[in-house]
Amino acid sequence: MQKHRASALHYDFRLEADGVLVSWAVPKGPSLKPKEKRLAMAVEDHPLDYARFEGVIPEGEYGGGTVMVWDTGTYELEDDDRFADAMRRGRIPFTLHGKKLKGGWTLVRTDGRRWLLIKRRDRASSDTLDITTAKPRSALTRRLLAGIARDEGGDVAKAATGDPQRA
Ligand code: MN
């Protein structure tokens, strides 16, 4: 899961399957609350090595802005399923073993490219914790978006608008 401050802030959720990163853009990011179903727009597959990309995409290019590896880890499909079959069916149940995101989740297609990312109720779900605010730093480098932009020659002020705002 990458956090991406492009023209708008969003999170890019990527699952490795059949040699690519199958990808969704999640405008509000993930929620641990089973009642908060988060819109996830299917976007183009990415190459596997993009999973560890953290840095700055030049302004003017597609996705221009700052990218953070917000969470990383492995996953398992449930029901001994094939990814392509689950995708076609429009319902992908999986277990995450990330640094931040764990336990059971489901992606459900509602219409065209529109899916919902839903936390299932289990030991890793929470009705109170706002995980994106509570854990805003890179899973690889512990940097905030502003720190990544500063280190990599990006737009620090723009990147900082994607970090939690402290009064
Ligand atoms: Mn993106």
mmCIF file of N, CA and C in Angstrom, residues 27-114:
data_model
loop_
_atom_site.group_PDB
_atom_site.id
_atom_site.type_symbol
_atom_site.label_atom_id
_atom_site.label_comp_id
_atom_site.label_asym_id
_atom_site.label_seq_id
_atom_site.Cartn_x
_atom_site.Cartn_y
_atom_site.Cartn_z
ATOM 1 N N PRO A 27 -9.176 6.514 -2.359
ATOM 2 C CA PRO A 27 -9.053 7.943 -2.016
ATOM 3 C C PRO A 27 -8.914 8.197 -0.518
ATOM 4 N N LYS A 28 -9.677 7.503 0.293
ATOM 5 C CA LYS A 28 -9.635 7.773 1.733
ATOM 6 C C LYS A 28 -8.677 6.854 2.483
ATOM 7 N N GLY A 29 -8.084 5.914 1.783
ATOM 8 C CA GLY A 29 -7.207 4.958 2.463
ATOM 9 C C GLY A 29 -8.001 3.876 3.156
ATOM 10 N N PRO A 30 -7.291 2.913 3.751
ATOM 11 C CA PRO A 30 -7.982 1.798 4.391
ATOM 12 C C PRO A 30 -8.581 2.203 5.729
ATOM 13 N N SER A 31 -9.609 1.475 6.146
ATOM 14 C CA SER A 31 -10.180 1.663 7.480
ATOM 15 C C SER A 31 -10.232 0.313 8.179
ATOM 16 N N LEU A 32 -9.909 0.318 9.462
ATOM 17 C CA LEU A 32 -10.015 -0.916 10.260
ATOM 18 C C LEU A 32 -11.437 -1.155 10.725
ATOM 19 N N LYS A 33 -12.328 -0.198 10.427
ATOM 20 C CA LYS A 33 -13.711 -0.301 10.897
ATOM 21 C C LYS A 33 -14.551 -1.052 9.858
ATOM 22 N N PRO A 34 -15.080 -2.212 10.222
ATOM 23 C CA PRO A 34 -15.826 -3.006 9.233
ATOM 24 C C PRO A 34 -16.997 -2.236 8.613
ATOM 25 N N LYS A 35 -17.525 -1.250 9.305
ATOM 26 C CA LYS A 35 -18.660 -0.499 8.752
ATOM 27 C C LYS A 35 -18.229 0.551 7.735
ATOM 28 N N GLU A 36 -16.928 0.883 7.699
ATOM 29 C CA GLU A 36 -16.452 1.899 6.763
ATOM 30 C C GLU A 36 -15.926 1.229 5.508
ATOM 31 N N LYS A 37 -16.779 1.163 4.490
ATOM 32 C CA LYS A 37 -16.404 0.538 3.227
ATOM 33 C C LYS A 37 -15.749 1.604 2.366
ATOM 34 N N ARG A 38 -14.507 1.378 2.007
ATOM 35 C CA ARG A 38 -13.740 2.406 1.312
ATOM 36 C C ARG A 38 -13.717 2.175 -0.193
ATOM 37 N N LEU A 39 -14.125 3.218 -0.935
ATOM 38 C CA LEU A 39 -14.079 3.153 -2.393
ATOM 39 C C LEU A 39 -12.663 2.835 -2.851
ATOM 40 N N ALA A 40 -12.538 1.886 -3.774
ATOM 41 C CA ALA A 40 -11.247 1.489 -4.342
ATOM 42 C C ALA A 40 -11.432 1.404 -5.855
ATOM 43 N N MET A 41 -10.802 2.327 -6.588
ATOM 44 C CA MET A 41 -10.958 2.364 -8.039
ATOM 45 C C MET A 41 -9.873 1.502 -8.678
ATOM 46 N N ALA A 42 -10.291 0.504 -9.466
ATOM 47 C CA ALA A 42 -9.305 -0.334 -10.158
ATOM 48 C C ALA A 42 -8.522 0.532 -11.140
ATOM 49 N N VAL A 43 -7.198 0.427 -11.080
ATOM 50 C CA VAL A 43 -6.327 1.156 -11.996
ATOM 51 C C VAL A 43 -5.397 0.149 -12.674
ATOM 52 N N GLU A 44 -4.508 0.637 -13.526
ATOM 53 C CA GLU A 44 -3.686 -0.268 -14.331
ATOM 54 C C GLU A 44 -2.715 -1.068 -13.440
ATOM 55 N N ASP A 45 -2.414 -2.289 -13.890
ATOM 56 C CA ASP A 45 -1.404 -3.100 -13.215
ATOM 57 C C ASP A 45 -0.069 -2.356 -13.219
ATOM 58 N N HIS A 46 0.732 -2.624 -12.188
ATOM 59 C CA HIS A 46 2.083 -2.063 -12.125
ATOM 60 C C HIS A 46 3.101 -3.212 -12.092
ATOM 61 N N PRO A 47 4.343 -2.934 -12.542
ATOM 62 C CA PRO A 47 5.393 -3.967 -12.460
ATOM 63 C C PRO A 47 5.741 -4.273 -11.006
ATOM 64 N N LEU A 48 6.205 -5.496 -10.759
ATOM 65 C CA LEU A 48 6.459 -5.937 -9.379
ATOM 66 C C LEU A 48 7.423 -5.024 -8.636
ATOM 67 N N ASP A 49 8.435 -4.531 -9.316
ATOM 68 C CA ASP A 49 9.446 -3.763 -8.581
ATOM 69 C C ASP A 49 8.931 -2.403 -8.131
ATOM 70 N N TYR A 50 7.750 -2.013 -8.610
ATOM 71 C CA TYR A 50 7.194 -0.733 -8.155
ATOM 72 C C TYR A 50 6.743 -0.798 -6.692
ATOM 73 N N ALA A 51 6.587 -2.019 -6.169
ATOM 74 C CA ALA A 51 6.081 -2.169 -4.798
ATOM 75 C C ALA A 51 6.977 -1.464 -3.780
ATOM 76 N N ARG A 52 8.265 -1.360 -4.077
ATOM 77 C CA ARG A 52 9.175 -0.731 -3.117
ATOM 78 C C ARG A 52 9.567 0.678 -3.532
ATOM 79 N N PHE A 53 8.833 1.250 -4.501
ATOM 80 C CA PHE A 53 9.165 2.622 -4.909
ATOM 81 C C PHE A 53 8.667 3.626 -3.876
ATOM 82 N N GLU A 54 9.598 4.428 -3.401
ATOM 83 C CA GLU A 54 9.263 5.549 -2.521
ATOM 84 C C GLU A 54 10.097 6.731 -2.985
ATOM 85 N N GLY A 55 9.450 7.844 -3.285
ATOM 86 C CA GLY A 55 10.198 8.992 -3.782
ATOM 87 C C GLY A 55 9.278 9.986 -4.436
ATOM 88 N N VAL A 56 9.827 10.701 -5.426
ATOM 89 C CA VAL A 56 9.102 11.801 -6.049
ATOM 90 C C VAL A 56 8.925 11.516 -7.535
ATOM 91 N N ILE A 57 7.691 11.655 -8.015
ATOM 92 C CA ILE A 57 7.392 11.628 -9.447
ATOM 93 C C ILE A 57 7.340 13.087 -9.893
ATOM 94 N N PRO A 58 8.112 13.465 -10.910
ATOM 95 C CA PRO A 58 8.162 14.881 -11.291
ATOM 96 C C PRO A 58 6.783 15.462 -11.607
ATOM 97 N N GLU A 59 6.579 16.704 -11.205
ATOM 98 C CA GLU A 59 5.338 17.413 -11.542
ATOM 99 C C GLU A 59 5.229 17.464 -13.064
ATOM 100 N N GLY A 60 4.021 17.329 -13.578
ATOM 101 C CA GLY A 60 3.822 17.312 -15.021
ATOM 102 C C GLY A 60 3.760 15.904 -15.573
ATOM 103 N N GLU A 61 4.388 14.932 -14.865
ATOM 104 C CA GLU A 61 4.216 13.543 -15.269
ATOM 105 C C GLU A 61 2.952 12.987 -14.631
ATOM 106 N N TYR A 62 2.471 11.864 -15.188
ATOM 107 C CA TYR A 62 1.295 11.209 -14.627
ATOM 108 C C TYR A 62 1.578 10.840 -13.174
ATOM 109 N N GLY A 63 0.710 11.238 -12.272
ATOM 110 C CA GLY A 63 0.896 10.919 -10.855
ATOM 111 C C GLY A 63 1.947 11.777 -10.173
ATOM 112 N N GLY A 64 2.299 12.905 -10.783
ATOM 113 C CA GLY A 64 3.331 13.779 -10.222
ATOM 114 C C GLY A 64 3.072 14.099 -8.755
ATOM 115 N N GLY A 65 4.110 13.921 -7.919
ATOM 116 C CA GLY A 65 3.973 14.159 -6.488
ATOM 117 C C GLY A 65 4.839 13.184 -5.708
ATOM 118 N N THR A 66 4.517 13.020 -4.450
ATOM 119 C CA THR A 66 5.354 12.232 -3.541
ATOM 120 C C THR A 66 4.687 10.899 -3.219
ATOM 121 N N VAL A 67 5.488 9.833 -3.231
ATOM 122 C CA VAL A 67 5.003 8.469 -2.985
ATOM 123 C C VAL A 67 5.720 7.887 -1.763
ATOM 124 N N MET A 68 4.941 7.318 -0.848
ATOM 125 C CA MET A 68 5.465 6.639 0.347
ATOM 126 C C MET A 68 5.024 5.177 0.322
ATOM 127 N N VAL A 69 5.917 4.281 0.730
ATOM 128 C CA VAL A 69 5.490 2.898 0.972
ATOM 129 C C VAL A 69 4.877 2.881 2.372
ATOM 130 N N TRP A 70 3.563 2.990 2.413
ATOM 131 C CA TRP A 70 2.872 3.152 3.693
ATOM 132 C C TRP A 70 2.762 1.823 4.450
ATOM 133 N N ASP A 71 2.573 0.740 3.707
ATOM 134 C CA ASP A 71 2.561 -0.575 4.351
ATOM 135 C C ASP A 71 3.108 -1.597 3.368
ATOM 136 N N THR A 72 3.641 -2.666 3.892
ATOM 137 C CA THR A 72 4.201 -3.705 3.043
ATOM 138 C C THR A 72 4.077 -5.042 3.759
ATOM 139 N N GLY A 73 4.006 -6.112 2.986
ATOM 140 C CA GLY A 73 3.882 -7.435 3.581
ATOM 141 C C GLY A 73 3.347 -8.418 2.563
ATOM 142 N N THR A 74 2.867 -9.523 3.077
ATOM 143 C CA THR A 74 2.366 -10.577 2.197
ATOM 144 C C THR A 74 0.859 -10.732 2.393
ATOM 145 N N TYR A 75 0.257 -11.521 1.513
ATOM 146 C CA TYR A 75 -1.168 -11.807 1.668
ATOM 147 C C TYR A 75 -1.445 -13.227 1.217
ATOM 148 N N GLU A 76 -2.584 -13.722 1.644
ATOM 149 C CA GLU A 76 -3.066 -15.019 1.169
ATOM 150 C C GLU A 76 -4.492 -14.842 0.694
ATOM 151 N N LEU A 77 -4.790 -15.427 -0.446
ATOM 152 C CA LEU A 77 -6.182 -15.501 -0.871
ATOM 153 C C LEU A 77 -6.885 -16.534 -0.017
ATOM 154 N N GLU A 78 -8.123 -16.288 0.296
ATOM 155 C CA GLU A 78 -8.869 -17.283 1.060
ATOM 156 C C GLU A 78 -9.569 -18.268 0.132
ATOM 157 N N ASP A 79 -10.056 -19.303 0.702
ATOM 158 C CA ASP A 79 -10.836 -20.308 -0.036
ATOM 159 C C ASP A 79 -10.013 -21.019 -1.101
ATOM 160 N N ASP A 80 -8.649 -20.976 -0.971
ATOM 161 C CA ASP A 80 -7.811 -21.689 -1.922
ATOM 162 C C ASP A 80 -8.169 -21.307 -3.362
ATOM 163 N N ASP A 81 -8.400 -20.037 -3.543
ATOM 164 C CA ASP A 81 -8.948 -19.514 -4.789
ATOM 165 C C ASP A 81 -7.824 -19.128 -5.756
ATOM 166 N N ARG A 82 -8.161 -18.974 -7.024
ATOM 167 C CA ARG A 82 -7.228 -18.377 -7.975
ATOM 168 C C ARG A 82 -7.555 -16.897 -8.087
ATOM 169 N N PHE A 83 -6.506 -16.076 -8.125
ATOM 170 C CA PHE A 83 -6.714 -14.634 -8.129
ATOM 171 C C PHE A 83 -7.578 -14.199 -9.316
ATOM 172 N N ALA A 84 -7.254 -14.732 -10.494
ATOM 173 C CA ALA A 84 -7.979 -14.303 -11.696
ATOM 174 C C ALA A 84 -9.466 -14.655 -11.602
ATOM 175 N N ASP A 85 -9.767 -15.791 -10.968
ATOM 176 C CA ASP A 85 -11.173 -16.189 -10.815
ATOM 177 C C ASP A 85 -11.891 -15.262 -9.838
ATOM 178 N N ALA A 86 -11.229 -14.946 -8.730
ATOM 179 C CA ALA A 86 -11.818 -14.049 -7.738
ATOM 180 C C ALA A 86 -12.063 -12.667 -8.336
ATOM 181 N N MET A 87 -11.086 -12.208 -9.123
ATOM 182 C CA MET A 87 -11.170 -10.907 -9.792
ATOM 183 C C MET A 87 -12.377 -10.881 -10.744
ATOM 184 N N ARG A 88 -12.511 -11.934 -11.520
ATOM 185 C CA ARG A 88 -13.592 -12.016 -12.500
ATOM 186 C C ARG A 88 -14.949 -12.048 -11.786
ATOM 187 N N ARG A 89 -14.969 -12.750 -10.677
ATOM 188 C CA ARG A 89 -16.201 -12.856 -9.899
ATOM 189 C C ARG A 89 -16.553 -11.539 -9.211
ATOM 190 N N GLY A 90 -15.534 -10.681 -9.030
ATOM 191 C CA GLY A 90 -15.774 -9.396 -8.381
ATOM 192 C C GLY A 90 -15.843 -9.500 -6.874
ATOM 193 N N ARG A 91 -15.225 -10.526 -6.326
ATOM 194 C CA ARG A 91 -15.171 -10.661 -4.868
ATOM 195 C C ARG A 91 -13.866 -11.360 -4.516
ATOM 196 N N ILE A 92 -12.971 -10.623 -3.817
ATOM 197 C CA ILE A 92 -11.639 -11.132 -3.491
ATOM 198 C C ILE A 92 -11.467 -11.092 -1.977
ATOM 199 N N PRO A 93 -11.624 -12.247 -1.305
ATOM 200 C CA PRO A 93 -11.376 -12.296 0.136
ATOM 201 C C PRO A 93 -9.927 -12.712 0.396
ATOM 202 N N PHE A 94 -9.249 -11.974 1.266
ATOM 203 C CA PHE A 94 -7.828 -12.263 1.495
ATOM 204 C C PHE A 94 -7.451 -11.905 2.928
ATOM 205 N N THR A 95 -6.317 -12.460 3.348
ATOM 206 C CA THR A 95 -5.745 -12.144 4.660
ATOM 207 C C THR A 95 -4.446 -11.387 4.439
ATOM 208 N N LEU A 96 -4.291 -10.266 5.128
ATOM 209 C CA LEU A 96 -3.072 -9.464 5.021
ATOM 210 C C LEU A 96 -2.141 -9.757 6.190
ATOM 211 N N HIS A 97 -0.850 -9.830 5.862
ATOM 212 C CA HIS A 97 0.198 -9.923 6.869
ATOM 213 C C HIS A 97 1.129 -8.743 6.645
ATOM 214 N N GLY A 98 0.616 -7.545 6.874
ATOM 215 C CA GLY A 98 1.412 -6.339 6.694
ATOM 216 C C GLY A 98 1.982 -5.872 8.012
ATOM 217 N N LYS A 99 2.761 -4.789 7.935
ATOM 218 C CA LYS A 99 3.259 -4.194 9.169
ATOM 219 C C LYS A 99 2.144 -3.446 9.883
ATOM 220 N N LYS A 100 1.198 -2.890 9.118
ATOM 221 C CA LYS A 100 0.096 -2.119 9.702
ATOM 222 C C LYS A 100 -1.245 -2.813 9.516
ATOM 223 N N LEU A 101 -1.457 -3.343 8.339
ATOM 224 C CA LEU A 101 -2.751 -3.957 8.008
ATOM 225 C C LEU A 101 -2.645 -5.465 8.132
ATOM 226 N N LYS A 102 -3.548 -6.036 8.913
ATOM 227 C CA LYS A 102 -3.520 -7.467 9.166
ATOM 228 C C LYS A 102 -4.937 -8.041 9.100
ATOM 229 N N GLY A 103 -5.000 -9.334 9.081
ATOM 230 C CA GLY A 103 -6.282 -10.009 9.195
ATOM 231 C C GLY A 103 -7.090 -10.016 7.907
ATOM 232 N N GLY A 104 -8.389 -10.277 8.065
ATOM 233 C CA GLY A 104 -9.259 -10.511 6.933
ATOM 234 C C GLY A 104 -9.794 -9.234 6.300
ATOM 235 N N TRP A 105 -9.739 -9.191 4.997
ATOM 236 C CA TRP A 105 -10.259 -8.075 4.208
ATOM 237 C C TRP A 105 -10.999 -8.650 3.013
ATOM 238 N N THR A 106 -11.894 -7.858 2.421
ATOM 239 C CA THR A 106 -12.554 -8.260 1.185
ATOM 240 C C THR A 106 -12.613 -7.078 0.232
ATOM 241 N N LEU A 107 -12.274 -7.322 -1.007
ATOM 242 C CA LEU A 107 -12.530 -6.356 -2.083
ATOM 243 C C LEU A 107 -13.761 -6.842 -2.844
ATOM 244 N N VAL A 108 -14.741 -5.973 -3.004
ATOM 245 C CA VAL A 108 -15.984 -6.332 -3.686
ATOM 246 C C VAL A 108 -16.232 -5.326 -4.807
ATOM 247 N N ARG A 109 -16.429 -5.824 -6.016
ATOM 248 C CA ARG A 109 -16.718 -4.912 -7.135
ATOM 249 C C ARG A 109 -18.186 -4.511 -7.084
ATOM 250 N N THR A 110 -18.426 -3.214 -7.208
ATOM 251 C CA THR A 110 -19.809 -2.743 -7.211
ATOM 252 C C THR A 110 -20.264 -2.398 -8.619
ATOM 253 N N ASP A 111 -19.335 -1.901 -9.456
ATOM 254 C CA ASP A 111 -19.769 -1.394 -10.756
ATOM 255 C C ASP A 111 -18.536 -0.989 -11.559
ATOM 256 N N GLY A 112 -18.301 -1.644 -12.682
ATOM 257 C CA GLY A 112 -17.182 -1.247 -13.542
ATOM 258 C C GLY A 112 -15.858 -1.307 -12.808
ATOM 259 N N ARG A 113 -15.191 -0.161 -12.737
ATOM 260 C CA ARG A 113 -13.897 -0.098 -12.051
ATOM 261 C C ARG A 113 -14.045 0.181 -10.558
ATOM 262 N N ARG A 114 -15.273 0.307 -10.097
ATOM 263 C CA ARG A 114 -15.493 0.670 -8.691
ATOM 264 C C ARG A 114 -15.575 -0.578 -7.824
#
